[in-house]
C-alpha positions as a Python dict, from the first residue, in 0.01 Angstrom:
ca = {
    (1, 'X'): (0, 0, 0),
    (2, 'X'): (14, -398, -42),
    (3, 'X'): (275, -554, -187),
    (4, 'X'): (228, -709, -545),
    (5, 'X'): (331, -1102, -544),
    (6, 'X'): (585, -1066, -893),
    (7, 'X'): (689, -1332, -1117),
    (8, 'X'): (1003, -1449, -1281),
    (9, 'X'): (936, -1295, -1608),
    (10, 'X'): (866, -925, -1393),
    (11, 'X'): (1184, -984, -1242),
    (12, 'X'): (1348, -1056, -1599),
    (13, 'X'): (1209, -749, -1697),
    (14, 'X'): (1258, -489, -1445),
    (15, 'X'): (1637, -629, -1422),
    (16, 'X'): (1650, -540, -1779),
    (17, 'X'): (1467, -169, -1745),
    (18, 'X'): (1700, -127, -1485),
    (19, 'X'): (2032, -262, -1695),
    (20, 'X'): (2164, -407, -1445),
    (21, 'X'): (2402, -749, -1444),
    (22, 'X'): (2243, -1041, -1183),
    (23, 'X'): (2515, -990, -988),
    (24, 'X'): (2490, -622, -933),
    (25, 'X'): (2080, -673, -858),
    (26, 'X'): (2232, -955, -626),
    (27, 'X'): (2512, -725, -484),
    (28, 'X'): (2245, -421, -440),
    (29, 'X'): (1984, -674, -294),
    (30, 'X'): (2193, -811, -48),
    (31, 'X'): (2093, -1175, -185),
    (32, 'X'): (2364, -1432, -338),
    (33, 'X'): (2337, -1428, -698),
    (34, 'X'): (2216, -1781, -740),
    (35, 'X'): (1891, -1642, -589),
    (36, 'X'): (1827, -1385, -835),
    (37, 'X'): (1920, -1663, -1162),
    (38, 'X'): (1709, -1923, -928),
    (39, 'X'): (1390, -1620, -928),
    (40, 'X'): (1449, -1534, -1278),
    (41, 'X'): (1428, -1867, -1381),
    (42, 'X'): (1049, -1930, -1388),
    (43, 'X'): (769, -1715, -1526),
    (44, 'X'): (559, -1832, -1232),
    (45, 'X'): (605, -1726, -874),
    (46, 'X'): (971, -1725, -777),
    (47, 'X'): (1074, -2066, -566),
    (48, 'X'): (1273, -1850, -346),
    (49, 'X'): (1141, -1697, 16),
    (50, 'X'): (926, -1425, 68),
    (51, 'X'): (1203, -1196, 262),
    (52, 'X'): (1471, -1236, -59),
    (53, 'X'): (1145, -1174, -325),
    (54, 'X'): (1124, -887, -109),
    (55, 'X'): (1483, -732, -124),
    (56, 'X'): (1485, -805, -526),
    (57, 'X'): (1150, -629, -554),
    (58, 'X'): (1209, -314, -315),
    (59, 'X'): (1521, -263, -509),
    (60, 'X'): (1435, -280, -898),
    (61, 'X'): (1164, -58, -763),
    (62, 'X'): (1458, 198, -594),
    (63, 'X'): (1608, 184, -944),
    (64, 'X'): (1284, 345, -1104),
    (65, 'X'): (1113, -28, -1187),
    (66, 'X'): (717, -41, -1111),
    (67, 'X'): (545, -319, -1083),
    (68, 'X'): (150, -350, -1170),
    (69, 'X'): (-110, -565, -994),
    (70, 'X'): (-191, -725, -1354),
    (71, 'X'): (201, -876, -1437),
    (72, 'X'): (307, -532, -1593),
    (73, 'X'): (601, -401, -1588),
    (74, 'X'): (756, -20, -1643),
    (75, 'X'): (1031, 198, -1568),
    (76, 'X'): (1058, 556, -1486),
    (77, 'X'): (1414, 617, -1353),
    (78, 'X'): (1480, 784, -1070),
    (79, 'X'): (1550, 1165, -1014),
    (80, 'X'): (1915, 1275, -1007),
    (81, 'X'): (2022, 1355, -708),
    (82, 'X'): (2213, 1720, -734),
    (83, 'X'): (2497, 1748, -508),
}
């Protein structure tokens, strides 16, 4: 499955589906938080590299965020895991 290219304003959005502070999504993402304020910042593509576009989107999406081909953005959180 490709990849979709997100924007700021998907980013903006799936942080907020997700409730989640920049700092956590930075924290979880393994980027510094300046990245994710520096990605949010635009509604555009993000004027940060490819790889750290990557680790934001791969984890809003392991927090239940989905991403359409068409700049829409949803939420379906994940499945508690019983232990």
């Amino acid at each position: 499955m490709d990849k979709v290219m997100i924007t700021g304003g998907q980013l903006r959005a799936g942080r907020a589906y997700a409730k989640i502070s920049a700092v956590k999504l930075a924290e979880l993402a393994d980027v510094g938080r300046s990245t994710i304020v520096k990605a949010e910042s635009t509604d555009g593509i993000p004027p940060i590299t490819a790889n750290n576009l990557s680790l934001i989107q791969r984890t809003l999406e392991s927090l239940g965020v989905i991403f359409g081909v068409n700049g829409e953005v949803n939420y379906k959180p994940p499945l508690e895991k019983e232990g």
